[in-house]
Amino acid sequence: MGEAQMTRALRELVSLHAPTHSELLLDEAVQAAWRQLPSRAGGTPPGELMDRLREQLRGELVAFHQRLPARPYKGSDVSPTPGCSLWLVGIPLTLFPKRDQGFSRVECIVDFRAEGDAWEALRVVKLLPEERGRVMAKAELGGELQFEASAKVGLCLPVPPATLADEVGARLYAKGQVGPFVYEASRMCVETEILQGTGARWRLDDTSSPERVGAESHQLAVVLEVRPGAPRIDAAGYLQAYSDIHWLTQTVGSFWMNLRGALRDFFHSGLPVEAYGEWRDVLPRWLWEQARGGPGSEPAPPPGP
């Protein structure tokens, strides 16, 4: 799978945020650890510690969902440009960490693009939660997860495409029964940013309650302003989750600080695990018609290219 199968939104996002290829870097770090001379003080060899870490992290994932729920925005805090409409677009994500204390930091970027070169067709006017707001969720995980976009950019997929979130939970956490799994999540959203009018960025960072940073489901959201007659709107997302460096040093020792280049950067950033998402026709025509009180709630055939 290559660039030809990507939407413009995903191509542009990948050009700015190239894949880290975490599994390959982790394999390379294990090999480097086994080449390191053993410590004169004795103890567990670095190679064995790294092998354990790799096994501990195997199969963890972060993922977007296959659909972005959208509906007209009814809030009174945003005034649209005359003639334009406001839409609330949800961005559900699911985290399945296998490291001891979950993820210490999560960063999410989503970019919207109108078909063709219609840059003026839309703009992001509000992000939810807002900066320093608390993301809280109590969710039953059962939505389908998104993996196709990650395959397009060459990332190894830990589970098959179109897998349900609760099925992933059963596989990664050895549950005896598939779902429903209900998780309570709480993170502080410490940084938000609207990117060039068409994108959104969140950073979730709250390590004060380690028991709450395990398997989680969050829903972020944007408010889009869309002009009348706008063409098809696509979106792409990039998601990264990181470990705390102190946890990493406690787990494998400080030998990783002597690594060089991309390997050292990979460890210093907290062994990020990543995912891409891609969504076509975020506001399909039937949804526009329904919002205007048009012909019924059943989806109509998608508009032509």
PDB file of C-alpha atoms in Angstrom:
ATOM      1  CA  MET A   1       0.000   0.000   0.000  1.00  0.00           C
ATOM      2  CA  GLY A   2       1.366   3.391  -0.903  1.00  0.00           C
ATOM      3  CA  GLU A   3       0.740   7.074  -1.356  1.00  0.00           C
ATOM      4  CA  ALA A   4      -1.643   6.580  -4.268  1.00  0.00           C
ATOM      5  CA  GLN A   5      -4.212   5.020  -1.925  1.00  0.00           C
ATOM      6  CA  MET A   6      -4.017   7.802   0.668  1.00  0.00           C
ATOM      7  CA  THR A   7      -6.267  10.824   0.857  1.00  0.00           C
ATOM      8  CA  ARG A   8      -4.558  14.193   0.544  1.00  0.00           C
ATOM      9  CA  ALA A   9      -5.156  14.728   4.257  1.00  0.00           C
ATOM     10  CA  LEU A  10      -3.194  11.596   5.173  1.00  0.00           C
ATOM     11  CA  ARG A  11      -0.377  12.264   2.663  1.00  0.00           C
ATOM     12  CA  GLU A  12       0.200  15.723   4.100  1.00  0.00           C
ATOM     13  CA  LEU A  13       0.068  14.477   7.695  1.00  0.00           C
ATOM     14  CA  VAL A  14       2.582  11.690   7.014  1.00  0.00           C
ATOM     15  CA  SER A  15       4.924  14.175   5.317  1.00  0.00           C
ATOM     16  CA  LEU A  16       4.975  16.198   8.552  1.00  0.00           C
ATOM     17  CA  HIS A  17       4.922  13.276  11.000  1.00  0.00           C
ATOM     18  CA  ALA A  18       6.772  10.352   9.495  1.00  0.00           C
ATOM     19  CA  PRO A  19       6.342   6.955  11.202  1.00  0.00           C
ATOM     20  CA  THR A  20       8.771   6.128  13.985  1.00  0.00           C
ATOM     21  CA  HIS A  21       8.708   2.367  13.332  1.00  0.00           C
ATOM     22  CA  SER A  22       8.919   1.650  17.035  1.00  0.00           C
ATOM     23  CA  GLU A  23       9.150  -2.142  16.737  1.00  0.00           C
ATOM     24  CA  LEU A  24      12.201  -1.962  14.462  1.00  0.00           C
ATOM     25  CA  LEU A  25      13.941   0.501  16.793  1.00  0.00           C
ATOM     26  CA  LEU A  26      13.180  -1.694  19.793  1.00  0.00           C
ATOM     27  CA  ASP A  27      14.657  -4.734  18.024  1.00  0.00           C
ATOM     28  CA  GLU A  28      17.763  -2.715  17.195  1.00  0.00           C
ATOM     29  CA  ALA A  29      18.062  -1.614  20.833  1.00  0.00           C
ATOM     30  CA  VAL A  30      17.906  -5.236  22.002  1.00  0.00           C
ATOM     31  CA  GLN A  31      20.747  -6.141  19.657  1.00  0.00           C
ATOM     32  CA  ALA A  32      22.784  -3.157  20.875  1.00  0.00           C
ATOM     33  CA  ALA A  33      22.189  -4.199  24.491  1.00  0.00           C
ATOM     34  CA  TRP A  34      23.482  -7.733  23.878  1.00  0.00           C
ATOM     35  CA  ARG A  35      26.639  -6.262  22.302  1.00  0.00           C
ATOM     36  CA  GLN A  36      27.333  -4.208  25.422  1.00  0.00           C
ATOM     37  CA  LEU A  37      29.973  -5.563  27.786  1.00  0.00           C
ATOM     38  CA  PRO A  38      28.564  -6.846  31.114  1.00  0.00           C
ATOM     39  CA  SER A  39      28.965  -4.636  34.173  1.00  0.00           C
ATOM     40  CA  ARG A  40      31.877  -5.407  36.498  1.00  0.00           C
ATOM     41  CA  ALA A  41      29.426  -5.089  39.376  1.00  0.00           C
ATOM     42  CA  GLY A  42      27.461  -8.068  38.048  1.00  0.00           C
ATOM     43  CA  GLY A  43      23.689  -8.085  37.843  1.00  0.00           C
ATOM     44  CA  THR A  44      21.363  -8.872  34.974  1.00  0.00           C
ATOM     45  CA  PRO A  45      22.993  -8.310  31.538  1.00  0.00           C
ATOM     46  CA  PRO A  46      21.557  -5.335  29.587  1.00  0.00           C
ATOM     47  CA  GLY A  47      20.557  -7.643  26.734  1.00  0.00           C
ATOM     48  CA  GLU A  48      18.388  -9.740  29.024  1.00  0.00           C
ATOM     49  CA  LEU A  49      16.742  -6.633  30.511  1.00  0.00           C
ATOM     50  CA  MET A  50      15.972  -5.331  27.034  1.00  0.00           C
ATOM     51  CA  ASP A  51      14.565  -8.698  25.966  1.00  0.00           C
ATOM     52  CA  ARG A  52      12.184  -8.580  28.921  1.00  0.00           C
ATOM     53  CA  LEU A  53      11.126  -5.031  28.061  1.00  0.00           C
ATOM     54  CA  ARG A  54      10.426  -5.957  24.453  1.00  0.00           C
ATOM     55  CA  GLU A  55       8.254  -8.872  25.524  1.00  0.00           C
ATOM     56  CA  GLN A  56       6.438  -6.665  28.029  1.00  0.00           C
ATOM     57  CA  LEU A  57       5.554  -4.131  25.321  1.00  0.00           C
ATOM     58  CA  ARG A  58       4.700  -6.606  22.569  1.00  0.00           C
ATOM     59  CA  GLY A  59       1.146  -6.172  21.321  1.00  0.00           C
ATOM     60  CA  GLU A  60       0.317  -2.849  22.957  1.00  0.00           C
ATOM     61  CA  LEU A  61      -1.372  -0.283  20.767  1.00  0.00           C
ATOM     62  CA  VAL A  62      -3.045   3.077  20.431  1.00  0.00           C
ATOM     63  CA  ALA A  63      -5.834   3.441  17.879  1.00  0.00           C
ATOM     64  CA  PHE A  64      -8.414   5.747  16.425  1.00  0.00           C
ATOM     65  CA  HIS A  65     -11.906   4.428  15.709  1.00  0.00           C
ATOM     66  CA  GLN A  66     -13.191   3.830  12.194  1.00  0.00           C
ATOM     67  CA  ARG A  67     -15.868   6.538  12.378  1.00  0.00           C
ATOM     68  CA  LEU A  68     -15.838  10.150  13.491  1.00  0.00           C
ATOM     69  CA  PRO A  69     -19.313  10.891  14.914  1.00  0.00           C
ATOM     70  CA  ALA A  70     -20.603  14.221  13.618  1.00  0.00           C
ATOM     71  CA  ARG A  71     -23.658  16.346  14.342  1.00  0.00           C
ATOM     72  CA  PRO A  72     -24.665  20.015  14.099  1.00  0.00           C
ATOM     73  CA  TYR A  73     -23.107  22.095  16.877  1.00  0.00           C
ATOM     74  CA  LYS A  74     -25.734  23.740  19.093  1.00  0.00           C
ATOM     75  CA  GLY A  75     -23.461  25.633  21.486  1.00  0.00           C
ATOM     76  CA  SER A  76     -23.939  29.370  21.886  1.00  0.00           C
ATOM     77  CA  ASP A  77     -20.253  30.075  22.572  1.00  0.00           C
ATOM     78  CA  VAL A  78     -19.263  30.137  18.878  1.00  0.00           C
ATOM     79  CA  SER A  79     -20.828  32.449  16.295  1.00  0.00           C
ATOM     80  CA  PRO A  80     -20.523  31.163  12.720  1.00  0.00           C
ATOM     81  CA  THR A  81     -19.695  33.333   9.755  1.00  0.00           C
ATOM     82  CA  PRO A  82     -22.995  34.306   8.040  1.00  0.00           C
ATOM     83  CA  GLY A  83     -24.156  31.518   5.753  1.00  0.00           C
ATOM     84  CA  CYS A  84     -21.813  28.902   7.259  1.00  0.00           C
ATOM     85  CA  SER A  85     -22.751  25.973   9.500  1.00  0.00           C
ATOM     86  CA  LEU A  86     -21.104  24.604  12.649  1.00  0.00           C
ATOM     87  CA  TRP A  87     -20.449  20.892  13.167  1.00  0.00           C
ATOM     88  CA  LEU A  88     -19.243  18.993  16.227  1.00  0.00           C
ATOM     89  CA  VAL A  89     -16.945  16.177  15.081  1.00  0.00           C
ATOM     90  CA  GLY A  90     -15.921  13.635  17.708  1.00  0.00           C
ATOM     91  CA  ILE A  91     -12.512  11.934  17.660  1.00  0.00           C
ATOM     92  CA  PRO A  92     -12.669   8.692  19.679  1.00  0.00           C
ATOM     93  CA  LEU A  93      -9.393   7.020  20.585  1.00  0.00           C
ATOM     94  CA  THR A  94      -8.536   3.915  22.533  1.00  0.00           C
ATOM     95  CA  LEU A  95      -5.330   3.142  24.419  1.00  0.00           C
ATOM     96  CA  PHE A  96      -4.121  -0.335  25.325  1.00  0.00           C
ATOM     97  CA  PRO A  97      -0.745   0.023  27.089  1.00  0.00           C
ATOM     98  CA  LYS A  98       1.093  -3.000  28.451  1.00  0.00           C
ATOM     99  CA  ARG A  99       3.835  -1.100  30.278  1.00  0.00           C
ATOM    100  CA  ASP A 100       3.597  -1.107  34.067  1.00  0.00           C
ATOM    101  CA  GLN A 101       2.047   2.309  34.654  1.00  0.00           C
ATOM    102  CA  GLY A 102       0.292   2.896  31.374  1.00  0.00           C
ATOM    103  CA  PHE A 103       1.232   5.831  29.180  1.00  0.00           C
ATOM    104  CA  SER A 104       2.498   9.009  30.785  1.00  0.00           C
ATOM    105  CA  ARG A 105       1.744  11.303  27.818  1.00  0.00           C
ATOM    106  CA  VAL A 106      -0.531  11.116  24.799  1.00  0.00           C
ATOM    107  CA  GLU A 107      -0.436  13.461  21.793  1.00  0.00           C
ATOM    108  CA  CYS A 108      -3.079  13.588  19.077  1.00  0.00           C
ATOM    109  CA  ILE A 109      -3.119  15.576  15.829  1.00  0.00           C
ATOM    110  CA  VAL A 110      -6.092  15.633  13.447  1.00  0.00           C
ATOM    111  CA  ASP A 111      -6.183  17.558  10.176  1.00  0.00           C
ATOM    112  CA  PHE A 112      -9.184  18.257   7.921  1.00  0.00           C
ATOM    113  CA  ARG A 113      -8.945  18.808   4.174  1.00  0.00           C
ATOM    114  CA  ALA A 114     -11.616  19.673   1.626  1.00  0.00           C
ATOM    115  CA  GLU A 115     -11.487  17.852  -1.681  1.00  0.00           C
ATOM    116  CA  GLY A 116      -9.461  19.591  -4.363  1.00  0.00           C
ATOM    117  CA  ASP A 117      -7.889  22.918  -3.448  1.00  0.00           C
ATOM    118  CA  ALA A 118     -10.864  24.386  -1.590  1.00  0.00           C
ATOM    119  CA  TRP A 119      -8.841  25.696   1.359  1.00  0.00           C
ATOM    120  CA  GLU A 120     -11.547  28.204   2.287  1.00  0.00           C
ATOM    121  CA  ALA A 121     -14.257  25.512   2.574  1.00  0.00           C
ATOM    122  CA  LEU A 122     -13.759  24.923   6.303  1.00  0.00           C
ATOM    123  CA  ARG A 123     -11.976  26.026   9.421  1.00  0.00           C
ATOM    124  CA  VAL A 124     -11.547  24.657  12.931  1.00  0.00           C
ATOM    125  CA  VAL A 125     -13.001  27.150  15.407  1.00  0.00           C
ATOM    126  CA  LYS A 126     -12.951  25.295  18.737  1.00  0.00           C
ATOM    127  CA  LEU A 127     -11.332  22.254  20.389  1.00  0.00           C
ATOM    128  CA  LEU A 128     -12.819  20.105  23.132  1.00  0.00           C
ATOM    129  CA  PRO A 129     -11.653  19.699  25.783  1.00  0.00           C
ATOM    130  CA  GLU A 130     -10.084  23.126  25.886  1.00  0.00           C
ATOM    131  CA  GLU A 131      -6.610  23.767  27.225  1.00  0.00           C
ATOM    132  CA  ARG A 132      -6.127  22.553  30.798  1.00  0.00           C
ATOM    133  CA  GLY A 133      -9.563  20.980  30.819  1.00  0.00           C
ATOM    134  CA  ARG A 134      -9.935  17.469  32.170  1.00  0.00           C
ATOM    135  CA  VAL A 135     -10.780  14.664  29.802  1.00  0.00           C
ATOM    136  CA  MET A 136     -13.117  12.319  31.645  1.00  0.00           C
ATOM    137  CA  ALA A 137     -14.792   9.296  30.161  1.00  0.00           C
ATOM    138  CA  LYS A 138     -16.639   6.235  31.301  1.00  0.00           C
ATOM    139  CA  ALA A 139     -17.012   4.234  28.157  1.00  0.00           C
ATOM    140  CA  GLU A 140     -17.980   0.758  27.084  1.00  0.00           C
ATOM    141  CA  LEU A 141     -15.413  -0.165  24.484  1.00  0.00           C
ATOM    142  CA  GLY A 142     -17.026  -1.728  21.467  1.00  0.00           C
ATOM    143  CA  GLY A 143     -16.305   0.528  18.508  1.00  0.00           C
ATOM    144  CA  GLU A 144     -14.314  -0.662  15.534  1.00  0.00           C
ATOM    145  CA  LEU A 145     -10.679   0.386  15.562  1.00  0.00           C
ATOM    146  CA  GLN A 146      -8.814   1.915  12.622  1.00  0.00           C
ATOM    147  CA  PHE A 147      -5.719   0.161  11.279  1.00  0.00           C
ATOM    148  CA  GLU A 148      -5.868   0.553   7.508  1.00  0.00           C
ATOM    149  CA  ALA A 149      -4.180   3.962   7.536  1.00  0.00           C
ATOM    150  CA  SER A 150      -1.264   2.623   9.578  1.00  0.00           C
ATOM    151  CA  ALA A 151      -0.797  -0.155   7.023  1.00  0.00           C
ATOM    152  CA  LYS A 152      -0.598   2.428   4.243  1.00  0.00           C
ATOM    153  CA  VAL A 153       2.400   4.094   5.875  1.00  0.00           C
ATOM    154  CA  GLY A 154       4.157   0.810   6.618  1.00  0.00           C
ATOM    155  CA  LEU A 155       3.433   0.305  10.305  1.00  0.00           C
ATOM    156  CA  CYS A 156       3.180  -3.231  11.645  1.00  0.00           C
ATOM    157  CA  LEU A 157      -0.406  -4.017  12.675  1.00  0.00           C
ATOM    158  CA  PRO A 158      -0.718  -5.893  16.004  1.00  0.00           C
ATOM    159  CA  VAL A 159      -4.302  -6.973  15.277  1.00  0.00           C
ATOM    160  CA  PRO A 160      -6.379  -7.397  12.084  1.00  0.00           C
ATOM    161  CA  PRO A 161      -8.215  -4.439  10.522  1.00  0.00           C
ATOM    162  CA  ALA A 162     -11.840  -3.762  11.526  1.00  0.00           C
ATOM    163  CA  THR A 163     -11.284  -5.239  14.981  1.00  0.00           C
ATOM    164  CA  LEU A 164     -13.595  -4.189  17.810  1.00  0.00           C
ATOM    165  CA  ALA A 165     -12.088  -2.471  20.820  1.00  0.00           C
ATOM    166  CA  ASP A 166     -13.438  -5.092  23.218  1.00  0.00           C
ATOM    167  CA  GLU A 167     -11.936  -7.869  21.078  1.00  0.00           C
ATOM    168  CA  VAL A 168      -8.577  -6.132  21.328  1.00  0.00           C
ATOM    169  CA  GLY A 169      -9.027  -6.001  25.095  1.00  0.00           C
ATOM    170  CA  ALA A 170      -9.709  -9.732  25.197  1.00  0.00           C
ATOM    171  CA  ARG A 171      -6.642 -10.487  23.115  1.00  0.00           C
ATOM    172  CA  LEU A 172      -4.153  -8.174  24.825  1.00  0.00           C
ATOM    173  CA  TYR A 173      -5.315  -8.659  28.384  1.00  0.00           C
ATOM    174  CA  ALA A 174      -6.206 -12.374  28.214  1.00  0.00           C
ATOM    175  CA  LYS A 175      -9.793 -11.848  29.315  1.00  0.00           C
ATOM    176  CA  GLY A 176     -11.857 -15.006  29.335  1.00  0.00           C
ATOM    177  CA  GLN A 177     -14.790 -13.314  27.611  1.00  0.00           C
ATOM    178  CA  VAL A 178     -15.063 -10.719  24.873  1.00  0.00           C
ATOM    179  CA  GLY A 179     -16.484  -7.489  26.303  1.00  0.00           C
ATOM    180  CA  PRO A 180     -18.165  -5.416  27.217  1.00  0.00           C
ATOM    181  CA  PHE A 181     -15.263  -3.727  28.995  1.00  0.00           C
ATOM    182  CA  VAL A 182     -16.059  -0.489  30.809  1.00  0.00           C
ATOM    183  CA  TYR A 183     -13.168   1.803  31.661  1.00  0.00           C
ATOM    184  CA  GLU A 184     -13.022   5.046  33.576  1.00  0.00           C
ATOM    185  CA  ALA A 185     -10.476   7.479  32.220  1.00  0.00           C
ATOM    186  CA  SER A 186      -9.229  10.762  33.572  1.00  0.00           C
ATOM    187  CA  ARG A 187      -6.430  12.858  32.132  1.00  0.00           C
ATOM    188  CA  MET A 188      -5.531  16.498  32.207  1.00  0.00           C
ATOM    189  CA  CYS A 189      -5.474  18.111  28.780  1.00  0.00           C
ATOM    190  CA  VAL A 190      -2.506  20.391  29.313  1.00  0.00           C
ATOM    191  CA  GLU A 191      -2.105  21.744  25.819  1.00  0.00           C
ATOM    192  CA  THR A 192      -4.375  22.333  22.838  1.00  0.00           C
ATOM    193  CA  GLU A 193      -3.729  24.174  19.590  1.00  0.00           C
ATOM    194  CA  ILE A 194      -5.573  24.939  16.361  1.00  0.00           C
ATOM    195  CA  LEU A 195      -3.103  24.276  13.539  1.00  0.00           C
ATOM    196  CA  GLN A 196      -3.232  26.587  10.505  1.00  0.00           C
ATOM    197  CA  GLY A 197      -7.007  26.848  10.744  1.00  0.00           C
ATOM    198  CA  THR A 198      -7.694  23.282   9.560  1.00  0.00           C
ATOM    199  CA  GLY A 199      -5.992  21.099  12.174  1.00  0.00           C
ATOM    200  CA  ALA A 200      -6.125  20.342  15.891  1.00  0.00           C
ATOM    201  CA  ARG A 201      -3.577  19.170  18.432  1.00  0.00           C
ATOM    202  CA  TRP A 202      -4.054  17.855  21.976  1.00  0.00           C
ATOM    203  CA  ARG A 203      -1.546  16.780  24.572  1.00  0.00           C
ATOM    204  CA  LEU A 204      -2.920  14.724  27.469  1.00  0.00           C
ATOM    205  CA  ASP A 205      -0.577  14.484  30.409  1.00  0.00           C
ATOM    206  CA  ASP A 206      -1.548  13.426  33.919  1.00  0.00           C
ATOM    207  CA  THR A 207       0.595  10.949  35.820  1.00  0.00           C
ATOM    208  CA  SER A 208      -0.799  11.795  39.260  1.00  0.00           C
ATOM    209  CA  SER A 209      -3.066   8.724  39.252  1.00  0.00           C
ATOM    210  CA  PRO A 210      -1.193   5.804  37.643  1.00  0.00           C
ATOM    211  CA  GLU A 211      -4.130   3.462  38.141  1.00  0.00           C
ATOM    212  CA  ARG A 212      -6.138   5.577  35.707  1.00  0.00           C
ATOM    213  CA  VAL A 213      -3.713   5.534  32.794  1.00  0.00           C
ATOM    214  CA  GLY A 214      -4.169   1.947  31.683  1.00  0.00           C
ATOM    215  CA  ALA A 215      -6.771   0.821  29.172  1.00  0.00           C
ATOM    216  CA  GLU A 216      -8.754   3.946  28.351  1.00  0.00           C
ATOM    217  CA  SER A 217     -11.217   5.365  25.894  1.00  0.00           C
ATOM    218  CA  HIS A 218     -11.208   9.098  25.227  1.00  0.00           C
ATOM    219  CA  GLN A 219     -13.326  11.230  22.968  1.00  0.00           C
ATOM    220  CA  LEU A 220     -11.837  14.495  21.825  1.00  0.00           C
ATOM    221  CA  ALA A 221     -13.790  16.804  19.535  1.00  0.00           C
ATOM    222  CA  VAL A 222     -13.514  19.776  17.186  1.00  0.00           C
ATOM    223  CA  VAL A 223     -16.057  22.361  16.112  1.00  0.00           C
ATOM    224  CA  LEU A 224     -15.845  22.859  12.335  1.00  0.00           C
ATOM    225  CA  GLU A 225     -17.212  25.850  10.478  1.00  0.00           C
ATOM    226  CA  VAL A 226     -18.180  24.783   6.943  1.00  0.00           C
ATOM    227  CA  ARG A 227     -19.235  27.082   4.134  1.00  0.00           C
ATOM    228  CA  PRO A 228     -22.312  26.304   1.991  1.00  0.00           C
ATOM    229  CA  GLY A 229     -21.670  24.041  -0.975  1.00  0.00           C
ATOM    230  CA  ALA A 230     -18.382  22.765   0.444  1.00  0.00           C
ATOM    231  CA  PRO A 231     -16.909  19.728  -1.347  1.00  0.00           C
ATOM    232  CA  ARG A 232     -16.204  16.414   0.352  1.00  0.00           C
ATOM    233  CA  ILE A 233     -14.259  16.800   3.601  1.00  0.00           C
ATOM    234  CA  ASP A 234     -11.662  14.193   4.584  1.00  0.00           C
ATOM    235  CA  ALA A 235      -9.615  13.954   7.764  1.00  0.00           C
ATOM    236  CA  ALA A 236      -6.414  12.281   8.934  1.00  0.00           C
ATOM    237  CA  GLY A 237      -5.067  11.722  12.422  1.00  0.00           C
ATOM    238  CA  TYR A 238      -1.752  10.944  14.094  1.00  0.00           C
ATOM    239  CA  LEU A 239      -1.575   9.521  17.608  1.00  0.00           C
ATOM    240  CA  GLN A 240       1.476   8.907  19.804  1.00  0.00           C
ATOM    241  CA  ALA A 241       1.719   7.719  23.402  1.00  0.00           C
ATOM    242  CA  TYR A 242       4.861   7.772  25.529  1.00  0.00           C
ATOM    243  CA  SER A 243       6.390   6.258  28.660  1.00  0.00           C
ATOM    244  CA  ASP A 244       7.857   8.108  31.601  1.00  0.00           C
ATOM    245  CA  ILE A 245      11.674   8.129  31.330  1.00  0.00           C
ATOM    246  CA  HIS A 246      12.079   7.392  35.062  1.00  0.00           C
ATOM    247  CA  TRP A 247      10.000   4.225  34.618  1.00  0.00           C
ATOM    248  CA  LEU A 248      12.197   3.249  31.689  1.00  0.00           C
ATOM    249  CA  THR A 249      15.410   3.663  33.690  1.00  0.00           C
ATOM    250  CA  GLN A 250      13.975   1.650  36.590  1.00  0.00           C
ATOM    251  CA  THR A 251      13.055  -1.126  34.154  1.00  0.00           C
ATOM    252  CA  VAL A 252      16.210  -1.506  32.058  1.00  0.00           C
ATOM    253  CA  GLY A 253      18.811   0.629  33.830  1.00  0.00           C
ATOM    254  CA  SER A 254      20.719   3.589  32.423  1.00  0.00           C
ATOM    255  CA  PHE A 255      22.644   1.794  29.655  1.00  0.00           C
ATOM    256  CA  TRP A 256      20.209   3.210  27.048  1.00  0.00           C
ATOM    257  CA  MET A 257      21.644   6.693  27.687  1.00  0.00           C
ATOM    258  CA  ASN A 258      24.812   5.574  25.865  1.00  0.00           C
ATOM    259  CA  LEU A 259      22.892   4.713  22.684  1.00  0.00           C
ATOM    260  CA  ARG A 260      23.378   7.024  19.715  1.00  0.00           C
ATOM    261  CA  GLY A 261      21.331   8.671  17.016  1.00  0.00           C
ATOM    262  CA  ALA A 262      17.755   7.551  16.401  1.00  0.00           C
ATOM    263  CA  LEU A 263      17.948   4.863  19.082  1.00  0.00           C
ATOM    264  CA  ARG A 264      18.808   7.302  21.847  1.00  0.00           C
ATOM    265  CA  ASP A 265      16.156   9.744  20.646  1.00  0.00           C
ATOM    266  CA  PHE A 266      13.613   6.902  20.658  1.00  0.00           C
ATOM    267  CA  PHE A 267      14.347   6.016  24.284  1.00  0.00           C
ATOM    268  CA  HIS A 268      14.720   9.610  25.414  1.00  0.00           C
ATOM    269  CA  SER A 269      11.253  10.432  24.049  1.00  0.00           C
ATOM    270  CA  GLY A 270       9.718   7.567  26.030  1.00  0.00           C
ATOM    271  CA  LEU A 271       9.430   4.622  23.585  1.00  0.00           C
ATOM    272  CA  PRO A 272       6.521   6.104  21.622  1.00  0.00           C
ATOM    273  CA  VAL A 273       3.842   3.849  20.164  1.00  0.00           C
ATOM    274  CA  GLU A 274       1.886   5.366  17.285  1.00  0.00           C
ATOM    275  CA  ALA A 275      -1.099   5.105  14.968  1.00  0.00           C
ATOM    276  CA  TYR A 276      -2.548   6.869  11.949  1.00  0.00           C
ATOM    277  CA  GLY A 277      -6.220   7.387  11.136  1.00  0.00           C
ATOM    278  CA  GLU A 278      -7.907   8.265   7.855  1.00  0.00           C
ATOM    279  CA  TRP A 279     -11.566   9.189   7.320  1.00  0.00           C
ATOM    280  CA  ARG A 280     -13.275  10.000   4.026  1.00  0.00           C
ATOM    281  CA  ASP A 281     -16.373  12.160   3.727  1.00  0.00           C
ATOM    282  CA  VAL A 282     -16.566  13.225   7.373  1.00  0.00           C
ATOM    283  CA  LEU A 283     -19.823  15.136   6.711  1.00  0.00           C
ATOM    284  CA  PRO A 284     -21.641  12.942   4.180  1.00  0.00           C
ATOM    285  CA  ARG A 285     -24.427  14.449   2.102  1.00  0.00           C
ATOM    286  CA  TRP A 286     -27.223  12.628   3.933  1.00  0.00           C
ATOM    287  CA  LEU A 287     -26.043  14.212   7.194  1.00  0.00           C
ATOM    288  CA  TRP A 288     -26.246  17.699   5.668  1.00  0.00           C
ATOM    289  CA  GLU A 289     -29.764  16.987   4.440  1.00  0.00           C
ATOM    290  CA  GLN A 290     -30.826  15.634   7.806  1.00  0.00           C
ATOM    291  CA  ALA A 291     -29.494  18.760   9.545  1.00  0.00           C
ATOM    292  CA  ARG A 292     -31.595  20.904   7.190  1.00  0.00           C
ATOM    293  CA  GLY A 293     -34.670  18.780   7.885  1.00  0.00           C
ATOM    294  CA  GLY A 294     -34.352  17.089   4.499  1.00  0.00           C
ATOM    295  CA  PRO A 295     -35.374  13.676   3.225  1.00  0.00           C
ATOM    296  CA  GLY A 296     -35.087  11.265   6.127  1.00  0.00           C
ATOM    297  CA  SER A 297     -32.406   9.712   8.268  1.00  0.00           C
ATOM    298  CA  GLU A 298     -31.180   6.914   6.044  1.00  0.00           C
ATOM    299  CA  PRO A 299     -27.814   7.544   4.394  1.00  0.00           C
ATOM    300  CA  ALA A 300     -27.975   8.372   0.709  1.00  0.00           C
ATOM    301  CA  PRO A 301     -25.346   7.121  -1.740  1.00  0.00           C
ATOM    302  CA  PRO A 302     -22.101   9.072  -1.296  1.00  0.00           C
ATOM    303  CA  PRO A 303     -21.480  11.954  -3.685  1.00  0.00           C
ATOM    304  CA  GLY A 304     -19.393  11.254  -6.726  1.00  0.00           C
ATOM    305  CA  PRO A 305     -15.687  11.986  -6.915  1.00  0.00           C
TER     306      PRO A 305
END
